[in-house]
Short mmCIF file of C-alpha atoms in Angstrom, two decimals:
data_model
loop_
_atom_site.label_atom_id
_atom_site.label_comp_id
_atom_site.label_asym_id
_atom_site.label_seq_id
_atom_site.Cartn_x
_atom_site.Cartn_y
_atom_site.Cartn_z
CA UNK W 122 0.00 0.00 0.00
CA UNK W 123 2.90 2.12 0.97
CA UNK W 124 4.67 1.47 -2.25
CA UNK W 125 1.38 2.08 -4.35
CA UNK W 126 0.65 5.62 -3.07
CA UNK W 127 4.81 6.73 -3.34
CA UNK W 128 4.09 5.39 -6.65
CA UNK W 129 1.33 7.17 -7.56
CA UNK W 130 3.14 10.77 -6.30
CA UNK W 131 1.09 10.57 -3.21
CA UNK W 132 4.27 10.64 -0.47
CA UNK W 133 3.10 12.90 1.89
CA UNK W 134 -0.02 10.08 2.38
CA UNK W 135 2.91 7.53 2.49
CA UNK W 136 4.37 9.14 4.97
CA UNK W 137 1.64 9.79 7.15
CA UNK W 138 1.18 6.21 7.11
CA UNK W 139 4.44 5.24 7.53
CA UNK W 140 3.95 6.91 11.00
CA UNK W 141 1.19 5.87 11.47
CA UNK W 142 2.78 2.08 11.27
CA UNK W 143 5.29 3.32 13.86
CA UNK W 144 2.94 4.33 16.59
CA UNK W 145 0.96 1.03 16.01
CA UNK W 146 4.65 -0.75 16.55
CA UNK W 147 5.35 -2.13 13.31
CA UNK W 148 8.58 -2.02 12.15
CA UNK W 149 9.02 -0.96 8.58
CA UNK W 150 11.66 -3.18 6.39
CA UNK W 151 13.98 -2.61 3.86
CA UNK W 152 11.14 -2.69 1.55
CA UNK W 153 8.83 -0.44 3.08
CA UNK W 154 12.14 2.39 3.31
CA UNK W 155 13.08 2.06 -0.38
CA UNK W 156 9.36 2.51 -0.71
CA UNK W 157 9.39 5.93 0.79
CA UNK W 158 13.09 6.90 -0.38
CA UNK W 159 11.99 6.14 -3.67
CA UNK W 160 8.96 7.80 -3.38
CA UNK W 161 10.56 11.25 -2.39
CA UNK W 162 13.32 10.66 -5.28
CA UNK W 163 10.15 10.68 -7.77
CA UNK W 164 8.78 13.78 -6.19
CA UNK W 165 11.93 15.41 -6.57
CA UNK W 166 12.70 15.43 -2.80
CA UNK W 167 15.89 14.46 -2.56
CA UNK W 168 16.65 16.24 0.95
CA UNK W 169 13.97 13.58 2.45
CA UNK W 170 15.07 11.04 0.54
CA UNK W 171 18.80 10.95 2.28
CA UNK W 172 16.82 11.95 5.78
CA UNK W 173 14.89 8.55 5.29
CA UNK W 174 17.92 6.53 4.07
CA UNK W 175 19.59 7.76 7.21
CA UNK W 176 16.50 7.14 9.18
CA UNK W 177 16.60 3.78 8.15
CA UNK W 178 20.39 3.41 8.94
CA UNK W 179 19.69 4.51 12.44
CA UNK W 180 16.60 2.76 13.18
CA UNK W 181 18.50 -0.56 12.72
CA UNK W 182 17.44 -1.27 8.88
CA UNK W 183 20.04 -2.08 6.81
CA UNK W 184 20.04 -0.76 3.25
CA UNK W 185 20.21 -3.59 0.66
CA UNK W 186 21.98 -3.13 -2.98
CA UNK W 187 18.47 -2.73 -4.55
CA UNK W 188 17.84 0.64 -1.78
CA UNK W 189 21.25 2.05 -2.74
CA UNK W 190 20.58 1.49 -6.22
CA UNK W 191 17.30 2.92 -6.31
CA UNK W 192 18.65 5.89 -4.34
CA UNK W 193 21.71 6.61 -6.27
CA UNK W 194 19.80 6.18 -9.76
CA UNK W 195 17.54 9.32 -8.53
CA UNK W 196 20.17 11.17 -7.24
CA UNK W 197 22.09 10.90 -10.73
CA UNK W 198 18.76 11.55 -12.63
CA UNK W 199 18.43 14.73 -10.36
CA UNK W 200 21.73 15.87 -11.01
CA UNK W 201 22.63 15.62 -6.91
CA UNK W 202 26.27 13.35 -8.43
CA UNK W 203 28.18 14.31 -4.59
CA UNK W 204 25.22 12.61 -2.65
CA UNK W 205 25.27 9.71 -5.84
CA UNK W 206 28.88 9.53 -5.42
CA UNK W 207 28.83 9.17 -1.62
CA UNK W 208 26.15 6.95 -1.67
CA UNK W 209 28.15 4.57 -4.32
CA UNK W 210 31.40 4.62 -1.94
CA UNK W 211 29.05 3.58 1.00
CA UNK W 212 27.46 1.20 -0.32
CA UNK W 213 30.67 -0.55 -1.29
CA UNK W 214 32.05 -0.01 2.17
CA UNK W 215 28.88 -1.70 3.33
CA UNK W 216 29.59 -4.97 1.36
CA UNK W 217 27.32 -4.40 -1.45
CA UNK W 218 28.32 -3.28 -5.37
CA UNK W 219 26.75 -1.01 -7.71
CA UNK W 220 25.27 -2.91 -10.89
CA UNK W 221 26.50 -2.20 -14.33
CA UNK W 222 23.13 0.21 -14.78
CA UNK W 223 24.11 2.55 -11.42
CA UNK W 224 27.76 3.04 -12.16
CA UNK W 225 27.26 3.85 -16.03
CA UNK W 226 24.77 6.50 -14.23
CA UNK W 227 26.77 7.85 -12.24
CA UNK W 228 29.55 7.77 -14.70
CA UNK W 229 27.08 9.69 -17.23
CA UNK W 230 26.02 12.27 -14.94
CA UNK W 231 30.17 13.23 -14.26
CA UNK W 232 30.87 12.95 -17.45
CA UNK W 233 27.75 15.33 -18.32
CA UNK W 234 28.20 17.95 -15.48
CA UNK W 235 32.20 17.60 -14.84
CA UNK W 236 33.96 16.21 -18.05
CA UNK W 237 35.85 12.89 -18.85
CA UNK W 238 38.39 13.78 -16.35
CA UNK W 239 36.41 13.88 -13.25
CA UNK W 240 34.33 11.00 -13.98
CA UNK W 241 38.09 9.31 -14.92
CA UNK W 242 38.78 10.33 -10.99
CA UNK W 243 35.18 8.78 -10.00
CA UNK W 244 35.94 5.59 -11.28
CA UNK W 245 39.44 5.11 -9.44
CA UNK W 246 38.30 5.93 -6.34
CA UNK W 247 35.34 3.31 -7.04
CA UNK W 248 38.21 0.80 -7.76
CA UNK W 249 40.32 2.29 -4.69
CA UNK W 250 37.05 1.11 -2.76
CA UNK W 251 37.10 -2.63 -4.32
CA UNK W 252 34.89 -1.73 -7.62
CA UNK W 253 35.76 -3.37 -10.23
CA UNK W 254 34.28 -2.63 -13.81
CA UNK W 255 33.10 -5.45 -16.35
CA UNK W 256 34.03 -4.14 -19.00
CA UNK W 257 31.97 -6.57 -21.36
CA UNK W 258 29.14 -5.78 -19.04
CA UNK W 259 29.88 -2.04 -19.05
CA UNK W 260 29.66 -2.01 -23.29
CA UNK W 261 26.83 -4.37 -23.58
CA UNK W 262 24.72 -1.67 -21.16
CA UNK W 263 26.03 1.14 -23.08
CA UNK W 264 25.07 -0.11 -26.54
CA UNK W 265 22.02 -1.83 -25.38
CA UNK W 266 20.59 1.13 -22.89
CA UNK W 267 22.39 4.40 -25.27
CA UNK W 268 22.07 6.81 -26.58
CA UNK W 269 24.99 7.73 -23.81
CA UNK W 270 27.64 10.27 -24.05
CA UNK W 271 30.55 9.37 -25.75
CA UNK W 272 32.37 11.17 -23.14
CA UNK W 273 30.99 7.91 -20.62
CA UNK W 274 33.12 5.65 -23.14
CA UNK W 275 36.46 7.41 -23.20
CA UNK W 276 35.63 7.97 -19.36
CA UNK W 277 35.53 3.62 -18.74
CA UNK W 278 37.68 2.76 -21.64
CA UNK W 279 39.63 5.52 -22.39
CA UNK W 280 38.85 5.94 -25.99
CA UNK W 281 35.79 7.15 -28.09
CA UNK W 282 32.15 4.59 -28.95
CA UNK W 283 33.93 4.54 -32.17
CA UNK W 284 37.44 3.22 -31.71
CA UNK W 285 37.65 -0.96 -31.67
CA UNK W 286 37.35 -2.04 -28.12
CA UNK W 287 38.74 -5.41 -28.44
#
């Protein structure tokens, strides 16, 4: 139900029931958190979005890969690439990896806002944090998923879409 109405834009209802399944002593999940942080991402809400993913943190809950990944994904789509970026080093740090779709976001969204360079930086500190890129995986997202900038390909690969890769 929770998920339905943060679905459907409705996230101030969420969260008044969200509270309202804390004062009857339920204990919202994983599930029920990416619900809401997801919810807020859509609304463009990103400020509540990280104050529930902290929330979550500190009421015991502990994030899973799909809850980073949602949250990083609408931070990157939102442009917010320092709360995407610390969010990707945490979640590494937590045990858990970004999939081929969030890095080549969050890869994008540097390229996009601060050049090949930067994003170039992004990715070694990823690796400096036990990231390691598929590269097979990387291209097959990036020609299956494009149009992408070809600034994301010299930023993984070092060269342009159009150079050989093999």
């Amino acid at each position: 139900m929770l998920d339905g109405l943060c679905k459907d834009g409705l996230v101030h209802e969420a969260m008044k029931l969200f509270g309202l399944m804390r004062e009857k002593g339920t204990i919202p999940q994983v599930v029920i958190y990416t619900a809401v942080v997801q919810g807020f991402c859509t609304a463009h809400k990103f400020d509540d979005a990280k104050r529930i993913f902290t929330k979550m943190h500190n009421n015991g809950v502990s994030p899973n890969a799909f809850t980073y990944t949602v949250l990083i994904q609408e931070l990157c789509k939102g442009a917010h690439l320092q709360d995407a970026l610390h969010f990707s080093i945490q979640m590494l740090e937590t045990g858990h990896s970004p999939n081929v779709a969030t890095f080549t976001s969050l890869i994008d969204g540097f390229c996009k806002e601060k050049g090949v360079e930067e994003a170039q930086g992004i990715i070694r500190r990823l690796r400096e944090k036990g990231f390691f890129v598929n590269d097979k995986a990387v291209r097959e997202h990036l020609d299956k998923k494009g149009p992408f900038s070809p600034l994301v390909w010299e930023a993984v690969f070092g060269k342009t879409s159009s150079q050989t890769l093999f």
